[in-house]
CSV table of C-alpha atoms and ligand atoms in Angstrom, one decimal:
chain,number,residue,atom,x,y,z
A,25,UNK,CA,145.5,71.7,120.0
A,26,UNK,CA,142.0,71.0,121.3
A,27,UNK,CA,141.4,67.4,120.1
A,28,UNK,CA,138.0,67.0,121.7
A,29,UNK,CA,136.2,70.0,120.2
A,30,UNK,CA,138.6,71.5,117.6
A,31,UNK,CA,138.0,74.9,116.1
A,32,UNK,CA,138.6,74.4,112.3
A,33,UNK,CA,138.4,76.6,109.3
A,34,UNK,CA,137.5,74.8,106.1
A,35,UNK,CA,138.2,75.9,102.6
A,36,UNK,CA,136.3,74.6,99.6
A,37,UNK,CA,137.1,75.6,96.0
A,38,UNK,CA,136.5,72.4,93.9
A,39,UNK,CA,133.9,73.9,91.6
A,40,UNK,CA,132.2,77.2,91.3
A,41,UNK,CA,131.5,77.9,95.0
A,42,UNK,CA,134.1,79.6,97.2
A,43,UNK,CA,133.2,78.2,100.5
A,44,UNK,CA,134.7,79.1,103.9
A,45,UNK,CA,133.2,77.4,106.9
A,46,UNK,CA,134.2,77.5,110.6
A,47,UNK,CA,133.2,74.7,113.0
A,48,UNK,CA,133.9,73.8,116.6
A,49,UNK,CA,133.7,70.0,116.6
A,50,UNK,CA,130.2,69.4,115.2
A,51,UNK,CA,128.9,72.9,115.9
A,52,UNK,CA,128.6,75.2,112.9
A,53,UNK,CA,129.9,78.7,113.6
A,54,UNK,CA,129.9,80.1,110.1
A,55,UNK,CA,129.2,79.1,106.5
A,56,UNK,CA,130.2,81.7,104.0
A,57,UNK,CA,129.7,81.0,100.3
A,58,UNK,CA,130.5,83.1,97.3
A,59,UNK,CA,129.3,81.5,94.0
A,60,UNK,CA,130.5,82.4,90.5
A,61,UNK,CA,127.4,80.7,89.0
A,62,UNK,CA,126.2,83.9,87.4
A,63,UNK,CA,129.5,84.3,85.5
A,64,UNK,CA,129.0,80.8,84.0
A,65,UNK,CA,125.4,81.4,83.0
A,66,UNK,CA,126.0,82.6,79.5
A,67,UNK,CA,128.1,79.5,78.8
A,68,UNK,CA,125.4,77.1,80.1
A,69,UNK,CA,127.9,75.4,82.5
A,70,UNK,CA,130.9,75.9,84.7
A,71,UNK,CA,134.0,77.2,82.9
A,72,UNK,CA,137.0,76.0,84.8
A,73,UNK,CA,139.2,79.1,84.2
A,74,UNK,CA,136.4,81.5,85.1
A,75,UNK,CA,135.8,79.5,88.3
A,76,UNK,CA,139.5,79.6,89.3
A,77,UNK,CA,139.8,83.3,88.8
A,78,UNK,CA,136.6,83.9,90.8
A,79,UNK,CA,138.0,81.9,93.7
A,80,UNK,CA,141.1,84.1,93.7
A,81,UNK,CA,139.0,87.2,94.0
A,82,UNK,CA,136.5,85.8,96.5
A,83,UNK,CA,138.8,83.8,98.9
A,84,UNK,CA,140.2,86.5,101.1
A,85,UNK,CA,136.9,88.5,101.6
A,86,UNK,CA,135.2,85.2,102.3
A,87,UNK,CA,137.7,84.3,105.0
A,88,UNK,CA,137.3,87.7,106.6
A,89,UNK,CA,133.5,87.3,106.5
A,90,UNK,CA,133.5,83.8,108.0
A,91,UNK,CA,135.9,84.8,110.8
A,92,UNK,CA,133.8,87.8,111.7
A,93,UNK,CA,130.5,85.8,111.6
A,94,UNK,CA,132.0,83.1,113.8
A,95,UNK,CA,133.3,85.8,116.3
A,96,UNK,CA,136.7,84.3,116.4
A,97,UNK,CA,140.3,85.3,115.5
A,98,UNK,CA,142.4,83.4,113.0
A,99,UNK,CA,144.9,82.8,115.8
A,100,UNK,CA,142.2,80.9,117.8
A,101,UNK,CA,142.0,78.2,115.2
A,102,UNK,CA,143.2,74.7,116.0
A,103,UNK,CA,143.6,73.7,112.3
A,104,UNK,CA,142.8,74.5,108.7
A,105,UNK,CA,141.1,72.0,106.5
A,106,UNK,CA,141.0,72.2,102.7
A,107,UNK,CA,139.5,70.3,99.7
A,108,UNK,CA,142.4,68.6,97.9
A,109,UNK,CA,140.1,66.9,95.3
A,110,UNK,CA,138.2,65.7,93.4
A,111,UNK,CA,137.2,68.7,91.3
A,112,UNK,CA,138.4,71.2,88.8
A,113,UNK,CA,142.3,71.3,88.9
A,114,UNK,CA,142.7,75.1,88.6
A,115,UNK,CA,139.9,75.8,91.1
A,116,UNK,CA,141.3,73.3,93.6
A,117,UNK,CA,144.8,74.8,93.3
A,118,UNK,CA,143.5,78.2,94.5
A,119,UNK,CA,142.0,76.8,97.7
A,120,UNK,CA,145.0,74.5,98.3
A,121,UNK,CA,147.5,77.4,97.9
A,122,UNK,CA,145.5,79.7,100.2
A,123,UNK,CA,145.1,77.0,102.9
A,124,UNK,CA,148.8,76.2,102.9
A,125,UNK,CA,149.7,79.9,103.1
A,126,UNK,CA,147.3,80.4,106.0
A,127,UNK,CA,148.5,77.3,107.8
A,128,UNK,CA,152.2,78.4,107.5
A,129,UNK,CA,151.5,82.0,108.4
A,130,UNK,CA,149.5,81.0,111.5
A,131,UNK,CA,151.7,78.0,112.4
A,132,UNK,CA,148.6,75.8,112.4
A,133,UNK,CA,148.2,72.1,111.3
A,134,UNK,CA,146.5,71.5,107.9
A,135,UNK,CA,144.2,68.7,106.9
A,136,UNK,CA,143.8,68.1,103.2
A,137,UNK,CA,140.5,66.2,102.6
A,138,UNK,CA,138.3,64.6,100.0
A,139,UNK,CA,135.4,66.7,98.8
A,140,UNK,CA,132.9,63.8,98.4
A,141,UNK,CA,133.5,62.6,101.9
A,142,UNK,CA,133.0,66.2,103.0
A,143,UNK,CA,129.5,66.0,101.6
A,144,UNK,CA,128.8,63.1,104.0
A,145,UNK,CA,130.4,65.1,106.9
A,146,UNK,CA,127.9,67.9,106.3
A,147,UNK,CA,125.4,65.7,108.1
A,148,UNK,CA,127.2,66.1,111.4
A,149,UNK,CA,126.5,69.8,111.4
A,150,UNK,CA,122.8,69.6,112.0
A,151,UNK,CA,122.6,72.3,114.7
A,152,UNK,CA,119.0,73.2,115.1
A,153,UNK,CA,117.9,70.9,112.3
A,154,UNK,CA,115.7,67.9,112.4
A,155,UNK,CA,117.3,64.8,114.0
A,156,UNK,CA,120.1,67.1,115.2
A,157,UNK,CA,120.6,65.0,118.3
A,158,UNK,CA,120.8,61.7,116.5
A,159,UNK,CA,124.4,61.1,115.4
A,160,UNK,CA,125.1,59.7,111.9
A,161,UNK,CA,125.1,55.9,112.2
A,162,UNK,CA,127.3,53.6,110.3
A,163,UNK,CA,127.3,52.0,107.9
A,164,UNK,CA,125.3,54.3,105.7
A,165,UNK,CA,124.8,54.5,102.0
A,166,UNK,CA,125.3,58.1,100.6
A,167,UNK,CA,124.0,59.4,97.3
A,168,UNK,CA,125.7,62.5,96.2
A,169,UNK,CA,124.2,64.4,93.3
A,170,UNK,CA,125.4,67.7,92.0
A,171,UNK,CA,126.5,69.5,88.8
A,172,UNK,CA,129.9,67.8,89.1
A,173,UNK,CA,129.2,64.4,90.6
A,174,UNK,CA,126.8,61.6,90.9
A,175,UNK,CA,128.2,59.0,93.3
A,176,UNK,CA,126.9,56.2,95.4
A,177,UNK,CA,129.1,55.5,98.5
A,178,UNK,CA,129.2,52.9,101.2
A,179,UNK,CA,130.4,54.7,104.3
A,180,UNK,CA,131.5,52.4,107.1
A,181,UNK,CA,133.3,55.1,108.9
A,182,UNK,CA,133.6,58.7,107.9
A,183,UNK,CA,137.3,59.1,108.7
A,184,UNK,CA,138.6,55.7,107.8
A,185,UNK,CA,136.4,53.6,105.5
A,186,UNK,CA,134.5,55.0,102.6
A,187,UNK,CA,134.0,52.8,99.5
A,188,UNK,CA,132.8,53.9,96.0
A,189,UNK,CA,129.9,51.7,94.9
A,190,UNK,CA,129.2,53.5,91.7
A,191,UNK,CA,129.2,56.8,89.9
A,192,UNK,CA,128.2,58.4,86.6
A,193,UNK,CA,130.0,57.1,83.5
A,194,UNK,CA,129.2,60.3,81.6
A,195,UNK,CA,127.3,63.4,82.7
A,196,UNK,CA,126.5,64.2,86.3
A,197,UNK,CA,122.8,64.4,87.2
A,198,UNK,CA,122.9,68.2,87.7
A,199,UNK,CA,124.7,68.6,84.4
A,200,UNK,CA,121.9,66.7,82.7
A,201,UNK,CA,119.4,69.1,84.3
A,202,UNK,CA,121.5,72.1,83.0
A,203,UNK,CA,121.7,70.6,79.5
A,204,UNK,CA,118.0,69.7,79.2
A,205,UNK,CA,117.1,73.2,80.5
A,206,UNK,CA,119.1,74.6,77.6
A,207,UNK,CA,117.2,72.3,75.1
A,208,UNK,CA,114.0,73.7,76.5
A,209,UNK,CA,115.1,77.3,76.3
A,210,UNK,CA,115.4,77.7,80.1
A,211,UNK,CA,118.2,79.6,81.8
A,212,UNK,CA,121.2,78.2,83.7
A,213,UNK,CA,121.3,76.7,86.3
A,214,UNK,CA,118.7,74.3,84.9
A,215,UNK,CA,117.8,72.3,87.9
A,216,UNK,CA,115.6,74.9,89.7
A,217,UNK,CA,114.1,75.9,86.3
A,218,UNK,CA,113.1,72.4,85.4
A,219,UNK,CA,111.8,71.8,88.9
A,220,UNK,CA,109.5,74.8,88.5
A,221,UNK,CA,108.5,74.0,84.8
A,222,UNK,CA,107.6,70.5,85.9
A,223,UNK,CA,105.1,71.5,88.5
A,224,UNK,CA,102.1,71.5,86.2
A,225,UNK,CA,103.4,68.7,84.0
A,226,UNK,CA,102.6,65.0,83.7
A,227,UNK,CA,105.6,62.8,84.7
A,228,UNK,CA,104.1,59.9,82.8
A,229,UNK,CA,103.5,61.9,79.6
A,230,UNK,CA,106.7,60.7,77.9
A,231,UNK,CA,108.7,57.6,78.9
A,232,UNK,CA,112.3,58.7,78.8
A,233,UNK,CA,115.0,56.1,79.3
A,234,UNK,CA,116.5,55.2,82.7
A,235,UNK,CA,120.2,54.9,82.1
A,236,UNK,CA,122.0,51.6,82.9
A,237,UNK,CA,118.8,49.9,84.1
A,238,UNK,CA,118.5,47.0,81.6
A,239,UNK,CA,119.4,43.5,83.0
A,240,UNK,CA,122.7,43.5,81.1
A,241,UNK,CA,123.7,46.9,82.5
A,242,UNK,CA,122.5,46.0,86.0
A,243,UNK,CA,124.9,43.1,86.0
A,244,UNK,CA,127.9,45.2,84.9
A,245,UNK,CA,127.0,48.6,86.2
A,246,UNK,CA,124.6,47.9,89.1
A,247,UNK,CA,125.4,51.1,91.0
A,248,UNK,CA,126.6,53.3,88.1
A,249,UNK,CA,124.6,56.0,86.4
A,250,UNK,CA,124.4,57.4,82.9
A,251,UNK,CA,122.6,60.5,81.9
A,252,UNK,CA,123.9,61.3,78.4
A,253,UNK,CA,121.5,59.0,76.6
A,254,UNK,CA,118.6,60.5,78.5
A,255,UNK,CA,119.7,64.0,77.5
A,256,UNK,CA,119.9,62.9,73.8
A,257,UNK,CA,116.5,61.3,74.0
A,258,UNK,CA,115.0,64.5,75.3
A,259,UNK,CA,116.7,66.5,72.6
A,260,UNK,CA,115.4,64.2,69.9
A,261,UNK,CA,111.9,64.2,71.2
A,262,UNK,CA,111.8,68.0,71.3
A,263,UNK,CA,113.4,68.3,67.8
A,264,UNK,CA,110.8,66.0,66.3
A,265,UNK,CA,108.0,68.1,67.7
A,266,UNK,CA,109.7,71.3,66.5
A,267,UNK,CA,110.3,69.8,63.0
A,268,UNK,CA,106.6,68.9,62.8
A,269,UNK,CA,105.7,72.5,63.6
A,270,UNK,CA,104.1,71.4,66.9
A,271,UNK,CA,104.5,73.3,70.2
A,272,UNK,CA,106.7,71.6,72.7
A,273,UNK,CA,104.7,70.8,76.0
A,274,UNK,CA,107.5,72.1,78.2
A,275,UNK,CA,105.8,71.2,81.5
A,276,UNK,CA,105.3,67.5,80.4
A,277,UNK,CA,108.9,67.2,79.0
A,278,UNK,CA,110.3,68.7,82.2
A,279,UNK,CA,108.2,66.5,84.5
A,280,UNK,CA,108.9,63.4,82.5
A,281,UNK,CA,112.7,64.1,82.3
A,282,UNK,CA,112.8,64.9,86.0
A,283,UNK,CA,111.0,61.7,86.8
A,284,UNK,CA,113.5,59.7,84.8
A,285,UNK,CA,116.5,61.2,86.7
A,286,UNK,CA,114.9,60.9,90.1
A,287,UNK,CA,113.6,57.4,89.5
A,288,UNK,CA,116.9,55.9,88.5
A,289,UNK,CA,118.8,57.7,91.2
A,290,UNK,CA,116.6,56.3,93.9
A,291,UNK,CA,116.1,52.9,92.3
A,292,UNK,CA,119.9,52.4,92.5
A,293,UNK,CA,120.4,54.0,95.9
A,294,UNK,CA,117.6,51.9,97.5
A,295,UNK,CA,119.0,48.8,95.7
A,296,UNK,CA,122.4,49.4,97.3
A,297,UNK,CA,120.7,49.7,100.8
A,298,UNK,CA,118.8,46.5,100.3
A,299,UNK,CA,121.6,44.5,98.6
A,300,UNK,CA,124.1,45.4,101.3
A,301,UNK,CA,121.7,45.3,104.2
A,302,UNK,CA,122.3,48.9,105.1
A,303,UNK,CA,119.0,50.5,106.3
A,304,UNK,CA,120.3,54.1,106.1
A,305,UNK,CA,120.5,56.6,103.2
A,306,UNK,CA,122.1,60.0,103.3
A,307,UNK,CA,121.6,62.5,100.5
A,308,UNK,CA,124.0,65.3,99.5
A,309,UNK,CA,124.8,67.7,96.6
A,310,UNK,CA,122.9,70.6,94.9
A,311,UNK,CA,120.4,68.4,93.1
A,312,UNK,CA,119.0,67.4,96.5
A,313,UNK,CA,117.1,70.7,96.2
A,314,UNK,CA,114.9,69.0,93.7
A,315,UNK,CA,111.3,68.8,95.0
A,316,UNK,CA,110.5,65.5,93.3
A,317,UNK,CA,113.7,63.9,94.4
A,318,UNK,CA,112.9,64.7,98.1
A,319,UNK,CA,109.3,63.5,97.8
A,320,UNK,CA,110.2,60.2,96.1
A,321,UNK,CA,113.2,59.6,98.4
A,322,UNK,CA,110.8,59.9,101.4
A,323,UNK,CA,108.3,57.6,99.7
A,324,UNK,CA,110.7,54.9,98.6
A,325,UNK,CA,112.8,54.8,101.8
A,326,UNK,CA,109.7,54.6,104.0
A,327,UNK,CA,108.4,51.7,101.9
A,328,UNK,CA,111.8,49.9,102.2
A,329,UNK,CA,112.3,50.6,105.9
A,330,UNK,CA,115.3,52.8,105.3
A,331,UNK,CA,116.1,55.8,107.5
A,332,UNK,CA,116.6,58.9,105.3
A,333,UNK,CA,118.8,61.8,106.2
A,334,UNK,CA,119.0,65.0,104.3
A,335,UNK,CA,121.2,67.8,105.7
A,336,UNK,CA,119.9,71.4,105.4
A,337,UNK,CA,120.2,72.6,101.8
A,338,UNK,CA,122.8,75.2,102.7
A,339,UNK,CA,125.0,72.3,103.7
A,340,UNK,CA,124.0,70.0,100.8
A,341,UNK,CA,125.5,72.4,98.1
A,342,UNK,CA,129.3,72.8,98.0
A,343,UNK,CA,130.5,74.6,101.2
A,344,UNK,CA,133.5,75.0,103.4
A,345,UNK,CA,131.7,74.0,106.6
A,346,UNK,CA,131.5,70.4,105.5
A,347,UNK,CA,135.2,70.4,104.9
A,348,UNK,CA,135.8,71.9,108.3
A,349,UNK,CA,133.5,69.3,109.8
A,350,UNK,CA,135.5,66.5,108.2
A,351,UNK,CA,138.8,68.0,109.3
A,352,UNK,CA,137.4,68.2,112.9
A,353,UNK,CA,136.4,64.6,112.8
A,354,UNK,CA,139.9,63.6,111.6
A,355,UNK,CA,141.4,65.5,114.5
A,356,UNK,CA,139.0,64.0,117.0
A,357,UNK,CA,139.9,60.5,115.7
A,358,UNK,CA,143.5,61.3,116.4
A,359,UNK,CA,144.7,61.5,112.7
A,360,UNK,CA,147.9,63.4,112.1
A,361,UNK,CA,147.9,66.5,109.9
A,362,UNK,CA,148.7,66.4,106.2
A,363,UNK,CA,152.3,67.3,105.3
A,364,UNK,CA,152.7,70.4,103.1
A,365,UNK,CA,153.7,68.4,100.0
A,366,UNK,CA,150.1,67.6,99.0
A,367,UNK,CA,148.6,69.2,96.0
A,368,UNK,CA,145.3,69.5,94.2
A,369,UNK,CA,144.2,66.1,92.9
A,370,UNK,CA,141.3,66.5,90.4
A,371,UNK,CA,140.6,62.7,90.4
A,372,UNK,CA,141.2,61.9,94.0
A,373,UNK,CA,139.5,58.6,94.8
A,374,UNK,CA,136.8,58.6,97.4
A,375,UNK,CA,138.6,56.0,99.5
A,376,UNK,CA,141.4,58.6,100.1
A,377,UNK,CA,139.6,60.5,102.9
A,378,UNK,CA,142.7,62.5,103.8
A,379,UNK,CA,145.7,63.3,101.7
B,25,KG4,O1,126.2,71.1,94.6
B,25,KG4,P1,126.0,72.2,93.6
B,25,KG4,O2,125.5,73.6,94.1
B,25,KG4,O3,127.4,72.5,93.0
B,25,KG4,C1,128.0,72.1,91.9
B,25,KG4,O4,127.8,71.0,91.3
B,25,KG4,O5,128.9,72.9,91.6
B,25,KG4,O6,125.0,71.7,92.5
B,25,KG4,C2,124.6,72.5,91.4
B,25,KG4,C3,123.8,71.7,90.5
B,25,KG4,C4,123.4,72.3,89.2
B,25,KG4,O7,123.7,71.4,88.1
B,25,KG4,C5,121.9,72.6,89.3
B,25,KG4,O8,121.2,72.6,88.1
B,25,KG4,C6,121.5,71.5,90.2
B,25,KG4,O9,122.6,71.3,91.2
B,25,KG4,N1,120.3,71.9,90.9
B,25,KG4,C7,119.1,71.2,90.8
B,25,KG4,C8,118.1,71.9,91.6
B,25,KG4,N2,118.8,72.9,92.2
B,25,KG4,C9,120.1,72.9,91.8
B,25,KG4,N3,118.8,70.1,90.1
B,25,KG4,C10,117.6,69.7,90.1
B,25,KG4,N4,116.6,70.3,90.8
B,25,KG4,C11,116.8,71.4,91.5
B,25,KG4,N5,115.8,72.0,92.2
B,26,ZN,ZN1,130.1,68.8,95.7
């Protein structure tokens, strides 16, 4: 096995994206993503069984497409990497089963890895992107926000030392966007819709609550998030207008809601950087597409003297390349492969980087 610049195929199926990525060390060769998002649209959120079935249908074609795009043969691979968790159990099982089958059939080692740490690993694959030549420095704080997770991590070393500082105690931030979009009569996925609707709105029109930000909460849940109270507050505000026969100012509600989410995410992320003396913040997850989040992140980190890193969006949303990148780093660091007894672990703690 090439341990200096390993050729790794990564499989990601923790939610609704079937991601197959191929990397050589930190060089991205292909990033194939098949999403079942449209199939979930009429339910307003990801339906686990529908996601698992879609992975089953998409996996083999996605592997063929990724291999063709990378211009390699499966037999050239040094290893297979796969998301073992956290995520939807049934969805994870499809990827884990496929990865094991591939590894056994090809006689290649397998690395079962943590999805959240994979999001951090995505930053290594910045070929052609801004700061591509500047390696990720440690320690770094990572803020991961998607439809499935909202987590704040302290990463001292990608392959050996990742600590969970805080996470959402109820809805994920992306989920809140999806639910509020529904309240406003906007389609799924709600994030891009709210982003668009908010463009002409006033973010100060309505003061929506910032979850877990009161002094009492900051003592107990300093780095945790909560978005269900915010969602309820938006629902109540909209209902009151509707009951009074008034039109709902969608742009103002969207802008004010978006401001509440983005404000609390960045307040807590910057607080973690300052408290822990870590002048680096890395963002990941689909919600990073949010225009206001990107602008405010730039503003707040500049003001606090924190270096901000945002991987290209195609690597921020769930993908197989980030899993392959993490697998490659484990190999480069000399870690042994996983044994085939591992399974899908829907609640895998972030400190377990490899299973
Ligand atoms: O990382 P991702 O693609 O995967 C899963 O969570 O599965 O994230 C999807 C989430 C959805 O909840 C979507 O509404 C949200 O990211 N999202 C956004 C934006 N674009 C996508 N949220 C806010 N603003 C956006 N522009
Ligand atoms: Zn994710």
